[in-house]
Every structure is written in structure tokens, then in C-alpha cells.
Amino acid sequence: MFRPLIASCVLLVIASAALAQSNASPLRGASVLVAAIQMARSCSGVELAGYSDEDAFIQGASKTLKKQGYRRQAVLKQVYYTRTEDLMTASNQLLSGVGVSLDDKRSLCAHAEKVASKQDLIGQFLSKQ
């Protein structure tokens, strides 16, 4: 009598776990870091929060992503070994979800200023100057 309900709950938990893992893909994590770096490079009003340079940022921010469910070493592998063009494409795909492109500096910087220092996937790594 309760078996169908239990089976449904188990499937729901498995599906939720699979969805959470797909959202925390290494390429997505790497594209977050690249997007934050591009925003800091392109926009005079924002900077990488709490890091002296981009290498320190990548190391520190990857630790933050690990706490959020990303596999740190896999993210770092994507950052260091994926072709730059592919990382930029992935970052553009991520940003397209909020109507922003790395190629449109005006909208990129407006979005960067809007999310800097906020609980946002990218904004958590930015601060206003």
C-alpha cells in the first residue's frame, strides 16, 4: 500500500540530486570565475572581491564554489585546460540567462554593478570600487 509512495519519494530524491549535480558542473563553475574576471577587467566600478590578483582569485573563489557543491579540482582543471574561446562561450551562455553578454560592455558593467557584493552566483566574487 505504501510502496508506490515510497518509490515515488526515492525517485524524487534521486532526481533532485541529479539536478543539483548538473547545476554544479565544472564548466559552469569555471564560467562563473571567467565571467567575474571579465567583469572586473572591463568595468571600472567593480573589482574582484578580496583578492590581490587573478591567480589568487581563481584559487580562493574555487574554494568558495566547493562549499556550494562544485568539485574544486574539476573546476580548476576547466579553468586551466579548457580553450579560452570555449570558456568565453560558456560564460556568455551563463550570462545570457540574465540578458547580458561579454561583448556588450554597457550591459555587462551595469549587471556587474547591480550584483556586486550580493548573494549572486557571480556577484559574490565582485565588490564595488
Short mmCIF file of C-alpha atoms in Angstrom, two decimals:
data_model
loop_
_atom_site.label_atom_id
_atom_site.label_comp_id
_atom_site.label_asym_id
_atom_site.label_seq_id
_atom_site.Cartn_x
_atom_site.Cartn_y
_atom_site.Cartn_z
CA MET A 1 0.00 0.00 0.00
CA PHE A 2 2.80 2.46 0.85
CA ARG A 3 5.32 1.03 -1.62
CA PRO A 4 4.29 3.28 -4.55
CA LEU A 5 4.55 6.35 -2.31
CA ILE A 6 8.00 5.33 -1.03
CA ALA A 7 9.18 4.57 -4.57
CA SER A 8 7.96 7.98 -5.72
CA CYS A 9 9.80 9.72 -2.87
CA VAL A 10 13.01 7.83 -3.66
CA LEU A 11 12.78 8.81 -7.34
CA LEU A 12 12.16 12.43 -6.39
CA VAL A 13 15.25 12.49 -4.15
CA ILE A 14 17.40 10.88 -6.86
CA ALA A 15 16.13 13.33 -9.49
CA SER A 16 16.78 16.29 -7.18
CA ALA A 17 20.33 15.13 -6.51
CA ALA A 18 20.98 14.69 -10.23
CA LEU A 19 19.66 18.18 -10.95
CA ALA A 20 21.81 19.69 -8.21
CA GLN A 21 24.90 17.99 -9.64
CA SER A 22 24.14 19.18 -13.18
CA ASN A 23 23.83 22.78 -11.92
CA ALA A 24 27.24 22.42 -10.24
CA SER A 25 29.09 21.22 -13.35
CA PRO A 26 32.80 22.02 -13.51
CA LEU A 27 32.36 24.02 -16.72
CA ARG A 28 29.62 26.10 -15.10
CA GLY A 29 31.90 26.80 -12.13
CA ALA A 30 34.74 27.79 -14.46
CA SER A 31 32.41 30.04 -16.47
CA VAL A 32 31.37 31.82 -13.25
CA LEU A 33 35.01 32.57 -12.46
CA VAL A 34 35.75 33.72 -16.01
CA ALA A 35 32.66 35.94 -16.05
CA ALA A 36 33.72 37.58 -12.76
CA ILE A 37 37.25 38.16 -14.10
CA GLN A 38 35.91 39.65 -17.33
CA MET A 39 33.59 41.95 -15.39
CA ALA A 40 36.46 43.13 -13.17
CA ARG A 41 38.67 43.72 -16.23
CA SER A 42 36.02 45.51 -18.27
CA CYS A 43 34.17 47.58 -15.69
CA SER A 44 35.79 50.43 -13.82
CA GLY A 45 33.24 50.32 -10.99
CA VAL A 46 33.88 46.74 -9.81
CA GLU A 47 36.79 44.57 -8.75
CA LEU A 48 37.43 41.00 -7.66
CA ALA A 49 36.36 40.92 -4.02
CA GLY A 50 39.20 40.34 -1.58
CA TYR A 51 41.85 39.13 -3.99
CA SER A 52 45.10 40.81 -4.99
CA ASP A 53 45.34 39.23 -8.44
CA GLU A 54 43.52 36.86 -10.78
CA ASP A 55 45.53 33.77 -9.79
CA ALA A 56 44.75 34.31 -6.11
CA PHE A 57 41.12 34.90 -7.09
CA ILE A 58 40.87 31.62 -9.00
CA GLN A 59 42.32 29.66 -6.08
CA GLY A 60 40.19 31.37 -3.43
CA ALA A 61 36.97 31.52 -5.40
CA SER A 62 37.24 27.84 -6.33
CA LYS A 63 37.24 27.06 -2.58
CA THR A 64 34.04 29.08 -2.23
CA LEU A 65 32.49 27.18 -5.13
CA LYS A 66 33.47 23.91 -3.44
CA LYS A 67 31.39 24.92 -0.42
CA GLN A 68 28.49 25.45 -2.83
CA GLY A 69 28.68 21.91 -4.24
CA TYR A 70 31.17 22.27 -7.09
CA ARG A 71 34.11 19.89 -7.37
CA ARG A 72 37.06 22.25 -6.87
CA GLN A 73 39.72 20.28 -8.73
CA ALA A 74 37.39 19.72 -11.67
CA VAL A 75 36.59 23.46 -11.83
CA LEU A 76 40.30 24.33 -11.70
CA LYS A 77 41.01 21.80 -14.46
CA GLN A 78 38.38 23.51 -16.62
CA VAL A 79 39.84 26.96 -15.90
CA TYR A 80 43.41 25.98 -16.69
CA TYR A 81 42.98 23.46 -19.53
CA THR A 82 39.86 24.48 -21.46
CA ARG A 83 40.46 26.66 -24.51
CA THR A 84 39.88 30.35 -23.78
CA GLU A 85 37.29 30.59 -26.57
CA ASP A 86 35.30 27.73 -25.04
CA LEU A 87 35.40 29.34 -21.59
CA MET A 88 34.23 32.65 -23.04
CA THR A 89 31.38 30.88 -24.85
CA ALA A 90 30.34 29.12 -21.62
CA SER A 91 30.48 32.44 -19.74
CA ASN A 92 28.36 34.10 -22.41
CA GLN A 93 25.82 31.28 -22.16
CA LEU A 94 25.69 31.71 -18.39
CA LEU A 95 25.23 35.48 -18.68
CA SER A 96 22.63 35.18 -21.43
CA GLY A 97 20.27 33.89 -18.74
CA VAL A 98 20.14 37.44 -17.37
CA GLY A 99 20.25 39.17 -20.77
CA VAL A 100 23.94 40.09 -20.62
CA SER A 101 26.83 39.42 -23.00
CA LEU A 102 30.57 39.73 -22.53
CA ASP A 103 30.61 41.63 -25.84
CA ASP A 104 28.22 44.36 -24.64
CA LYS A 105 30.31 46.32 -22.15
CA ARG A 106 27.47 48.63 -21.15
CA SER A 107 25.07 45.88 -20.12
CA LEU A 108 27.92 43.79 -18.68
CA CYS A 109 29.05 46.62 -16.40
CA ALA A 110 25.51 47.56 -15.43
CA HIS A 111 24.89 43.95 -14.39
CA ALA A 112 28.24 43.76 -12.59
CA GLU A 113 27.44 46.85 -10.52
CA LYS A 114 23.96 45.53 -9.81
CA VAL A 115 25.14 42.15 -8.45
CA ALA A 116 28.48 43.12 -6.85
CA SER A 117 28.68 42.06 -3.20
CA LYS A 118 25.27 40.36 -3.40
CA GLN A 119 24.33 36.73 -2.86
CA ASP A 120 24.54 36.07 -6.57
CA LEU A 121 26.48 33.31 -8.31
CA ILE A 122 28.84 35.84 -9.90
CA GLY A 123 28.22 38.87 -7.68
CA GLN A 124 29.57 37.09 -4.60
CA PHE A 125 33.02 37.39 -6.17
CA LEU A 126 32.78 41.11 -7.03
CA SER A 127 32.84 44.27 -4.97
CA LYS A 128 32.21 47.87 -5.88
CA GLN A 129 35.25 50.15 -6.02
#
